[in-house]
Amino acid sequence: MDDSRKHFDTRAIHSGESPGPDPGSHVVPIYQTSTFIFDNAAQGARRFAGEEPGYIYTRLGNPTVRALEEKMADLENGEDAVAFGSGMGAISAVFLQLLSAGDHVVSIKTIYGCTYSLLTGLLKRMGIEVTFVDGTDISQVRDAIKPNTRVLYGETPANPNMAVLDLEAFGRVGRERGITTVVDNTFMSPAVQRPLDWGVDVVVHSATKYLGGHGDVIGGIMVGSSEFVSQVKEDALKDVGAVLGPFDAWLLIRGLKTLPLRAERHNTNAQVVAEFLENHPAVSRVHYPGLASHPGHELSKRQSIGGFGGMIAFELSGGLQAGRNLLDSVKLCTLAVSLGACDTLIQHPASMTHSSLDEAQLLAAGVHPGLIRLSVGLEHPDDIIYDLRTSMEGA
Ligand code: LCS
């Protein structure tokens, strides 16, 4: 690494924050405008022809959105980034950019419910085929590759069962076979895990989660090579149009400045809560990579930074009904989907985030019907534990 390169915590605050045309602003201004004025007709023509830099129209680029993209490219150690109106906007754009009718995707089997339904619904209808494999066994990824495979898709830790994918091995398989590897880094954020460092080609995010960090914005980000990012901007963003608005970009820039601090607290809180759950008699199984009992613990220790993230999944000995009772009893934890917010969120994947999968698909994807998912927030851990314990014990 270049010695002059600043620490991650410093870059989260300073990257992408160049003053631009308004040198008096301490923070990046919100350029809340749909279009940009040309000095004259010739300049407009030059900008459209790509002969002169400068903004044209916010769907094609906006200074506030650009500041976010520069910050995220830096934090993920990528060459460039492009922002979207949602995580699904980013994921669908990447698939649309990389795939044509007749192509094949190898995806790990446990992924966010809408990514699963995108692959098995819309993309299937467009003539794209998918094979789902158990990503914890990298030989399954390799063996599923066909001559028409164009994308290897992974998510780690997986939503919702926290299965861990070996990023280095995944990137290597892609490189050996000349296939683009794409990894969803939503569950960790670049404060905890940087897939590009392990040889993965493209990172996608639901920026809605840890990047924003406050549960007040929907957004998406894709990070990769400058060449791929400019292709996506030219095709899958410009012509499909899932753009991020300037105000939402500004909220994400603001959130990112405290990502390193928030990640530290999410990590330590989740570790303590996972240990509490593992030792509670009402809990039959805890899925958290920070626990020695997790099959991906050693791997996660190697490929994550400073902890194991804020997401936990667990099963109760009383099964689905006990889980429903818990969701209805909690008082501090918020009963809501999404994750990565300041408060602790609790939800039931089979009937909520992954309800687009039928029972057989859920089982095949490794999602237990009674699984409860917890996004551990920034509250004092004793208060989170108190709420969970009293709710599980029916107090
Ligand atoms: N990738 C992952 C891993 C996700 O968890 C989500 C949303 C997305 C992509 C899509 O991002 P969005 O378009 O919502 O910004 N996950 C959700 C969840 O687990 N609960 O609610 C949404």
Short mmCIF file of C-alpha atoms and ligand atoms in Angstrom, two decimals:
data_model
loop_
_atom_site.label_atom_id
_atom_site.label_comp_id
_atom_site.label_asym_id
_atom_site.label_seq_id
_atom_site.Cartn_x
_atom_site.Cartn_y
_atom_site.Cartn_z
CA MET A 1 0.00 0.00 0.00
CA ASP A 2 1.13 3.53 -0.76
CA ASP A 3 2.42 5.02 2.54
CA SER A 4 0.71 8.32 1.81
CA ARG A 5 -2.66 6.56 1.66
CA LYS A 6 -4.73 7.60 4.66
CA HIS A 7 -6.42 5.21 7.10
CA PHE A 8 -9.96 3.95 6.33
CA ASP A 9 -11.48 6.11 9.12
CA THR A 10 -9.89 9.22 7.62
CA ARG A 11 -10.91 8.36 4.06
CA ALA A 12 -14.53 7.77 5.15
CA ILE A 13 -14.59 11.45 6.12
CA HIS A 14 -12.43 13.10 3.45
CA SER A 15 -12.72 11.10 0.21
CA GLY A 16 -14.90 12.63 -2.50
CA GLU A 17 -15.20 15.88 -0.55
CA SER A 18 -13.49 18.23 -3.04
CA PRO A 19 -15.03 21.71 -2.82
CA GLY A 20 -16.11 21.94 -6.49
CA PRO A 21 -17.59 25.16 -7.87
CA ASP A 22 -18.79 26.38 -4.45
CA PRO A 23 -15.54 26.69 -2.45
CA GLY A 24 -17.24 28.14 0.62
CA SER A 25 -19.20 25.02 1.56
CA HIS A 26 -17.64 22.89 4.29
CA VAL A 27 -19.70 19.84 3.25
CA VAL A 28 -20.68 18.73 -0.24
CA PRO A 29 -23.74 20.77 -1.27
CA ILE A 30 -26.98 19.11 -2.40
CA TYR A 31 -27.16 19.90 -6.10
CA GLN A 32 -30.93 19.49 -6.20
CA THR A 33 -31.32 20.11 -9.91
CA SER A 34 -32.51 17.92 -12.78
CA THR A 35 -30.47 19.64 -15.47
CA PHE A 36 -27.41 21.85 -16.01
CA ILE A 37 -27.13 25.03 -18.09
CA PHE A 38 -24.79 25.17 -21.11
CA ASP A 39 -22.93 28.42 -21.90
CA ASN A 40 -23.84 28.04 -25.56
CA ALA A 41 -25.03 25.49 -28.15
CA ALA A 42 -21.52 24.42 -29.07
CA GLN A 43 -20.71 23.61 -25.43
CA GLY A 44 -23.91 21.53 -25.11
CA ALA A 45 -22.94 19.59 -28.22
CA ARG A 46 -19.39 19.05 -26.94
CA ARG A 47 -20.66 17.73 -23.60
CA PHE A 48 -23.02 15.29 -25.31
CA ALA A 49 -20.19 14.18 -27.61
CA GLY A 50 -17.97 13.57 -24.55
CA GLU A 51 -15.45 16.13 -25.84
CA GLU A 52 -15.74 18.38 -22.80
CA PRO A 53 -16.24 17.35 -19.18
CA GLY A 54 -19.19 18.79 -17.31
CA TYR A 55 -22.67 17.95 -16.20
CA ILE A 56 -25.64 17.63 -18.57
CA TYR A 57 -28.65 16.11 -16.82
CA THR A 58 -28.90 14.44 -13.40
CA ARG A 59 -29.77 10.98 -14.79
CA LEU A 60 -26.35 11.11 -16.51
CA GLY A 61 -24.48 12.54 -13.53
CA ASN A 62 -24.76 15.00 -10.65
CA PRO A 63 -22.00 16.52 -8.46
CA THR A 64 -23.52 15.35 -5.13
CA VAL A 65 -24.01 11.83 -6.46
CA ARG A 66 -20.48 11.92 -7.87
CA ALA A 67 -19.01 12.81 -4.47
CA LEU A 68 -20.69 9.72 -3.02
CA GLU A 69 -19.38 7.55 -5.87
CA GLU A 70 -15.82 8.79 -5.33
CA LYS A 71 -16.02 8.14 -1.59
CA MET A 72 -17.37 4.63 -2.09
CA ALA A 73 -14.83 3.73 -4.79
CA ASP A 74 -12.11 4.74 -2.35
CA LEU A 75 -13.58 2.88 0.64
CA GLU A 76 -14.01 -0.37 -1.32
CA ASN A 77 -10.51 0.01 -2.83
CA GLY A 78 -12.04 0.07 -6.32
CA GLU A 79 -11.21 2.19 -9.34
CA ASP A 80 -14.67 3.73 -9.67
CA ALA A 81 -18.25 3.46 -8.44
CA VAL A 82 -21.75 4.26 -9.63
CA ALA A 83 -24.77 5.00 -7.46
CA PHE A 84 -28.34 3.75 -7.94
CA GLY A 85 -31.77 4.47 -6.54
CA SER A 86 -31.75 1.19 -4.56
CA GLY A 87 -29.67 -1.92 -3.95
CA MET A 88 -31.90 -3.81 -6.39
CA GLY A 89 -31.26 -1.03 -8.93
CA ALA A 90 -27.52 -1.73 -8.62
CA ILE A 91 -27.89 -5.52 -8.73
CA SER A 92 -30.27 -5.56 -11.71
CA ALA A 93 -28.03 -3.09 -13.60
CA VAL A 94 -24.99 -5.33 -13.10
CA PHE A 95 -26.88 -8.38 -14.39
CA LEU A 96 -28.34 -6.44 -17.34
CA GLN A 97 -24.89 -5.14 -18.24
CA LEU A 98 -23.17 -8.52 -18.09
CA LEU A 99 -25.83 -10.89 -19.46
CA SER A 100 -27.61 -11.56 -22.75
CA ALA A 101 -30.27 -14.12 -23.66
CA GLY A 102 -28.75 -17.61 -23.61
CA ASP A 103 -26.22 -16.79 -20.86
CA HIS A 104 -25.86 -18.60 -17.56
CA VAL A 105 -25.26 -17.44 -13.97
CA VAL A 106 -23.85 -19.48 -11.11
CA SER A 107 -25.19 -18.01 -7.88
CA ILE A 108 -24.76 -19.09 -4.31
CA LYS A 109 -28.07 -20.44 -3.09
CA THR A 110 -28.68 -18.23 -0.06
CA ILE A 111 -29.17 -14.64 -1.20
CA TYR A 112 -31.55 -11.74 -0.54
CA GLY A 113 -35.12 -12.70 -1.55
CA CYS A 114 -35.52 -10.08 -4.31
CA THR A 115 -32.15 -10.99 -5.88
CA TYR A 116 -33.39 -14.59 -5.92
CA SER A 117 -36.69 -13.61 -7.53
CA LEU A 118 -34.89 -11.38 -10.07
CA LEU A 119 -32.77 -14.37 -11.16
CA THR A 120 -35.63 -16.87 -11.19
CA GLY A 121 -38.30 -14.49 -12.55
CA LEU A 122 -37.47 -11.54 -14.78
CA LEU A 123 -34.02 -12.71 -15.90
CA LYS A 124 -35.27 -16.25 -16.56
CA ARG A 125 -38.05 -14.78 -18.72
CA MET A 126 -35.37 -12.94 -20.69
CA GLY A 127 -33.62 -16.24 -21.47
CA ILE A 128 -31.00 -16.22 -18.72
CA GLU A 129 -30.44 -19.43 -16.81
CA VAL A 130 -29.24 -19.76 -13.21
CA THR A 131 -27.74 -22.61 -11.20
CA PHE A 132 -27.79 -22.23 -7.42
CA VAL A 133 -24.97 -23.85 -5.45
CA ASP A 134 -23.80 -24.07 -1.86
CA GLY A 135 -21.19 -21.32 -1.75
CA THR A 136 -19.56 -22.72 1.39
CA ASP A 137 -18.19 -25.48 -0.89
CA ILE A 138 -16.24 -23.66 -3.61
CA SER A 139 -15.97 -26.84 -5.72
CA GLN A 140 -19.75 -26.57 -6.26
CA VAL A 141 -19.23 -23.11 -7.80
CA ARG A 142 -16.49 -24.45 -10.08
CA ASP A 143 -18.45 -27.57 -11.09
CA ALA A 144 -21.58 -25.60 -12.01
CA ILE A 145 -19.75 -23.49 -14.62
CA LYS A 146 -20.86 -24.09 -18.21
CA PRO A 147 -19.47 -22.73 -21.49
CA ASN A 148 -22.13 -19.97 -21.41
CA THR A 149 -21.56 -18.92 -17.76
CA ARG A 150 -20.93 -15.16 -17.65
CA VAL A 151 -21.42 -14.27 -13.96
CA LEU A 152 -20.51 -15.88 -10.63
CA TYR A 153 -22.72 -14.23 -8.01
CA GLY A 154 -22.16 -14.30 -4.25
CA GLU A 155 -23.29 -12.65 -1.05
CA THR A 156 -21.37 -12.96 2.20
CA PRO A 157 -22.39 -13.40 4.92
CA ALA A 158 -25.54 -14.61 3.18
CA ASN A 159 -28.93 -13.05 3.84
CA PRO A 160 -30.40 -14.47 6.01
CA ASN A 161 -28.51 -17.57 7.21
CA MET A 162 -25.03 -15.97 7.57
CA ALA A 163 -23.24 -18.61 5.44
CA VAL A 164 -19.72 -17.38 4.61
CA LEU A 165 -18.20 -17.45 1.12
CA ASP A 166 -14.43 -17.69 0.60
CA LEU A 167 -13.87 -14.46 -1.33
CA GLU A 168 -10.32 -15.28 -2.41
CA ALA A 169 -11.29 -18.71 -3.79
CA PHE A 170 -14.40 -17.25 -5.45
CA GLY A 171 -12.36 -14.52 -7.17
CA ARG A 172 -9.77 -17.07 -8.25
CA VAL A 173 -12.36 -19.37 -9.89
CA GLY A 174 -13.70 -16.38 -11.81
CA ARG A 175 -10.25 -15.31 -13.00
CA GLU A 176 -9.21 -18.85 -13.99
CA ARG A 177 -12.34 -19.25 -16.10
CA GLY A 178 -12.59 -15.67 -17.41
CA ILE A 179 -15.98 -15.11 -15.71
CA THR A 180 -16.96 -11.90 -13.89
CA THR A 181 -17.37 -12.33 -10.14
CA VAL A 182 -19.93 -10.12 -8.38
CA VAL A 183 -20.30 -9.98 -4.58
CA ASP A 184 -22.98 -8.26 -2.53
CA ASN A 185 -21.15 -6.68 0.43
CA THR A 186 -24.28 -5.23 2.10
CA PHE A 187 -24.08 -7.36 5.27
CA MET A 188 -20.54 -6.23 6.16
CA SER A 189 -19.87 -2.84 4.48
CA PRO A 190 -16.31 -1.89 3.47
CA ALA A 191 -15.51 -1.12 7.10
CA VAL A 192 -15.56 -4.88 7.80
CA GLN A 193 -14.92 -6.60 4.46
CA ARG A 194 -13.52 -5.53 1.07
CA PRO A 195 -14.18 -8.18 -1.58
CA LEU A 196 -12.13 -6.41 -4.29
CA ASP A 197 -9.02 -6.87 -2.12
CA TRP A 198 -9.56 -10.63 -2.44
CA GLY A 199 -9.75 -10.57 -6.23
CA VAL A 200 -13.50 -10.20 -6.77
CA ASP A 201 -14.34 -8.05 -9.84
CA VAL A 202 -17.49 -6.16 -8.83
CA VAL A 203 -19.03 -5.22 -5.48
CA VAL A 204 -22.69 -4.28 -5.08
CA HIS A 205 -24.44 -2.78 -2.07
CA SER A 206 -27.78 -1.94 -0.73
CA ALA A 207 -26.63 1.48 0.50
CA THR A 208 -29.92 1.56 2.39
CA LYS A 209 -28.24 -0.44 5.17
CA TYR A 210 -24.86 0.19 6.86
CA LEU A 211 -23.65 2.81 4.36
CA GLY A 212 -26.51 5.17 5.16
CA GLY A 213 -26.67 3.75 8.65
CA HIS A 214 -29.71 5.64 9.92
CA GLY A 215 -32.61 3.86 8.23
CA ASP A 216 -33.69 6.99 6.34
CA VAL A 217 -32.67 6.38 2.73
CA ILE A 218 -32.98 3.79 -0.06
CA GLY A 219 -29.95 3.58 -2.34
CA GLY A 220 -27.50 1.28 -4.10
CA ILE A 221 -23.85 1.30 -5.15
CA MET A 222 -21.72 -0.72 -7.52
CA VAL A 223 -17.90 -0.60 -7.38
CA GLY A 224 -15.52 -2.03 -9.97
CA SER A 225 -13.02 -1.17 -12.68
CA SER A 226 -13.26 2.26 -14.35
CA GLU A 227 -14.01 0.51 -17.63
CA PHE A 228 -16.92 -1.52 -16.25
CA VAL A 229 -18.34 1.42 -14.29
CA SER A 230 -18.33 3.62 -17.40
CA GLN A 231 -20.08 0.87 -19.39
CA VAL A 232 -22.76 0.58 -16.71
CA LYS A 233 -23.23 4.36 -16.63
CA GLU A 234 -23.58 4.41 -20.40
CA ASP A 235 -26.04 1.48 -20.69
CA ALA A 236 -27.66 0.04 -17.58
CA LEU A 237 -27.86 3.33 -15.71
CA LYS A 238 -28.46 5.88 -18.48
CA ASP A 239 -30.92 3.76 -20.44
CA VAL A 240 -32.64 1.93 -17.57
CA GLY A 241 -32.63 4.87 -15.21
CA ALA A 242 -32.52 3.63 -11.59
CA VAL A 243 -30.65 6.79 -10.53
CA LEU A 244 -30.07 8.02 -7.00
CA GLY A 245 -31.42 11.49 -6.18
CA PRO A 246 -29.00 14.21 -4.97
CA PHE A 247 -30.57 14.48 -1.51
CA ASP A 248 -30.34 10.72 -0.97
CA ALA A 249 -26.70 10.84 -2.12
CA TRP A 250 -26.08 13.59 0.43
CA LEU A 251 -27.61 11.48 3.23
CA LEU A 252 -25.35 8.59 2.22
CA ILE A 253 -22.24 10.82 2.19
CA ARG A 254 -23.19 12.01 5.67
CA GLY A 255 -23.76 8.45 6.87
CA LEU A 256 -20.48 7.17 5.47
CA LYS A 257 -18.44 9.59 7.54
CA THR A 258 -19.38 7.70 10.71
CA LEU A 259 -19.35 4.21 9.15
CA PRO A 260 -16.03 3.21 10.78
CA LEU A 261 -17.30 4.22 14.23
CA ARG A 262 -20.70 2.63 13.76
CA ALA A 263 -19.15 -0.58 12.42
CA GLU A 264 -17.00 -0.92 15.54
CA ARG A 265 -20.08 -0.73 17.77
CA HIS A 266 -22.23 -2.98 15.55
CA ASN A 267 -19.42 -5.56 15.62
CA THR A 268 -18.89 -5.54 19.39
CA ASN A 269 -22.62 -5.43 20.19
CA ALA A 270 -23.40 -8.31 17.83
CA GLN A 271 -20.60 -10.42 19.31
CA VAL A 272 -21.96 -9.96 22.84
CA VAL A 273 -25.59 -10.56 21.77
CA ALA A 274 -24.61 -13.69 19.77
CA GLU A 275 -22.76 -15.09 22.80
CA PHE A 276 -25.79 -14.39 25.00
CA LEU A 277 -28.13 -16.13 22.52
CA GLU A 278 -25.83 -19.14 22.18
CA ASN A 279 -25.92 -19.67 25.93
CA HIS A 280 -29.69 -19.25 26.34
CA PRO A 281 -31.72 -22.49 26.73
CA ALA A 282 -34.60 -21.20 24.55
CA VAL A 283 -32.23 -20.86 21.57
CA SER A 284 -31.37 -23.97 19.59
CA ARG A 285 -28.92 -22.48 17.09
CA VAL A 286 -27.10 -19.19 16.48
CA HIS A 287 -25.59 -18.27 13.13
CA TYR A 288 -22.93 -15.59 13.68
CA PRO A 289 -19.47 -15.76 12.10
CA GLY A 290 -17.91 -14.36 15.29
CA LEU A 291 -18.82 -17.53 17.22
CA ALA A 292 -16.29 -20.38 17.21
CA SER A 293 -19.27 -22.72 16.56
CA HIS A 294 -19.97 -21.07 13.18
CA PRO A 295 -18.62 -23.17 10.28
CA GLY A 296 -17.32 -20.00 8.60
CA HIS A 297 -15.58 -18.62 11.72
CA GLU A 298 -11.95 -19.18 10.69
CA LEU A 299 -12.60 -18.00 7.13
CA SER A 300 -14.41 -14.93 8.37
CA LYS A 301 -11.56 -14.17 10.75
CA ARG A 302 -9.22 -14.16 7.74
CA GLN A 303 -11.30 -12.09 5.36
CA SER A 304 -13.02 -9.57 7.64
CA ILE A 305 -11.58 -6.55 9.42
CA GLY A 306 -12.03 -5.67 13.09
CA GLY A 307 -15.00 -7.94 13.78
CA PHE A 308 -17.76 -10.00 12.21
CA GLY A 309 -20.50 -7.50 11.40
CA GLY A 310 -23.80 -6.71 13.06
CA MET A 311 -26.07 -9.40 11.63
CA ILE A 312 -27.17 -12.50 13.54
CA ALA A 313 -29.62 -15.27 12.64
CA PHE A 314 -30.95 -17.72 15.22
CA GLU A 315 -33.49 -20.46 15.76
CA LEU A 316 -35.56 -21.03 18.87
CA SER A 317 -36.10 -24.48 20.42
CA GLY A 318 -39.84 -23.76 20.28
CA GLY A 319 -39.70 -23.37 16.49
CA LEU A 320 -41.73 -20.98 14.40
CA GLN A 321 -44.42 -20.28 17.04
CA ALA A 322 -41.80 -19.35 19.62
CA GLY A 323 -40.25 -17.04 17.04
CA ARG A 324 -43.59 -15.34 16.36
CA ASN A 325 -44.11 -14.89 20.10
CA LEU A 326 -40.68 -13.30 20.38
CA LEU A 327 -41.38 -10.87 17.51
CA ASP A 328 -44.66 -9.89 19.18
CA SER A 329 -43.06 -9.46 22.62
CA VAL A 330 -39.96 -7.34 22.02
CA LYS A 331 -40.17 -3.77 23.27
CA LEU A 332 -36.78 -2.23 22.49
CA CYS A 333 -35.99 -4.13 19.28
CA THR A 334 -37.95 -2.83 16.31
CA LEU A 335 -40.11 -5.32 14.41
CA ALA A 336 -39.17 -4.34 10.87
CA VAL A 337 -37.24 -5.57 7.84
CA SER A 338 -34.08 -3.83 6.60
CA LEU A 339 -30.83 -3.77 8.56
CA GLY A 340 -27.82 -1.66 9.44
CA ALA A 341 -29.82 1.07 11.19
CA CYS A 342 -28.97 2.63 14.58
CA ASP A 343 -31.68 0.62 16.32
CA THR A 344 -31.87 -3.17 16.58
CA LEU A 345 -34.25 -4.63 13.99
CA ILE A 346 -35.83 -8.07 14.26
CA GLN A 347 -37.71 -9.97 11.52
CA HIS A 348 -38.74 -13.43 10.28
CA PRO A 349 -37.15 -14.09 6.85
CA ALA A 350 -39.46 -16.95 5.72
CA SER A 351 -42.58 -14.78 5.98
CA MET A 352 -40.95 -11.38 5.33
CA THR A 353 -37.67 -10.67 3.43
CA HIS A 354 -37.62 -14.09 1.75
CA SER A 355 -41.37 -14.60 1.28
CA SER A 356 -40.90 -14.64 -2.51
CA LEU A 357 -39.43 -18.15 -2.05
CA ASP A 358 -41.89 -21.03 -1.57
CA GLU A 359 -41.32 -23.62 1.16
CA ALA A 360 -39.27 -25.96 -1.04
CA GLN A 361 -37.14 -23.06 -2.32
CA LEU A 362 -36.55 -21.83 1.23
CA LEU A 363 -35.33 -25.25 2.33
CA ALA A 364 -33.17 -25.62 -0.80
CA ALA A 365 -31.71 -22.16 -0.12
CA GLY A 366 -30.85 -23.14 3.44
CA VAL A 367 -33.41 -20.85 5.08
CA HIS A 368 -34.93 -22.62 8.08
CA PRO A 369 -38.67 -21.79 8.45
CA GLY A 370 -38.17 -20.77 12.09
CA LEU A 371 -35.09 -18.61 11.51
CA ILE A 372 -35.17 -15.17 13.17
CA ARG A 373 -32.88 -12.41 11.89
CA LEU A 374 -31.49 -9.69 14.09
CA SER A 375 -29.74 -6.56 12.89
CA VAL A 376 -27.94 -5.57 16.06
CA GLY A 377 -28.05 -1.81 16.56
CA LEU A 378 -25.98 0.75 18.42
CA GLU A 379 -27.90 0.67 21.71
CA HIS A 380 -26.14 -0.45 24.91
CA PRO A 381 -25.79 -4.23 24.51
CA ASP A 382 -27.21 -4.89 27.99
CA ASP A 383 -30.47 -3.26 26.92
CA ILE A 384 -30.70 -5.35 23.74
CA ILE A 385 -30.00 -8.51 25.75
CA TYR A 386 -32.53 -7.55 28.43
CA ASP A 387 -35.22 -7.09 25.78
CA LEU A 388 -34.43 -10.43 24.11
CA ARG A 389 -34.19 -12.34 27.40
CA THR A 390 -37.39 -11.01 28.93
CA SER A 391 -39.26 -11.52 25.63
CA MET A 392 -38.02 -15.11 25.23
CA GLU A 393 -38.80 -15.90 28.85
CA GLY A 394 -42.28 -14.40 28.55
CA ALA A 395 -41.64 -11.83 31.27
N1 LCS B 1 -28.76 -7.02 -1.08
C1 LCS B 1 -28.96 -7.42 0.18
C2 LCS B 1 -27.98 -8.34 0.83
C3 LCS B 1 -30.09 -6.97 0.87
O1 LCS B 1 -30.26 -7.38 2.13
C4 LCS B 1 -31.00 -6.10 0.23
C5 LCS B 1 -32.23 -5.60 0.90
C6 LCS B 1 -30.75 -5.72 -1.10
C7 LCS B 1 -29.61 -6.19 -1.71
C8 LCS B 1 -31.67 -4.80 -1.85
O2 LCS B 1 -31.45 -3.51 -1.44
P1 LCS B 1 -32.56 -2.33 -1.55
O3 LCS B 1 -33.03 -2.34 -2.96
O4 LCS B 1 -33.64 -2.67 -0.58
O5 LCS B 1 -31.78 -1.12 -1.19
N2 LCS B 1 -32.50 -6.29 2.07
C9 LCS B 1 -33.52 -6.14 2.85
C10 LCS B 1 -33.71 -6.90 4.01
O6 LCS B 1 -33.00 -7.85 4.35
N3 LCS B 1 -34.74 -6.45 4.66
O7 LCS B 1 -35.39 -5.46 3.97
C11 LCS B 1 -34.65 -5.19 2.76
#
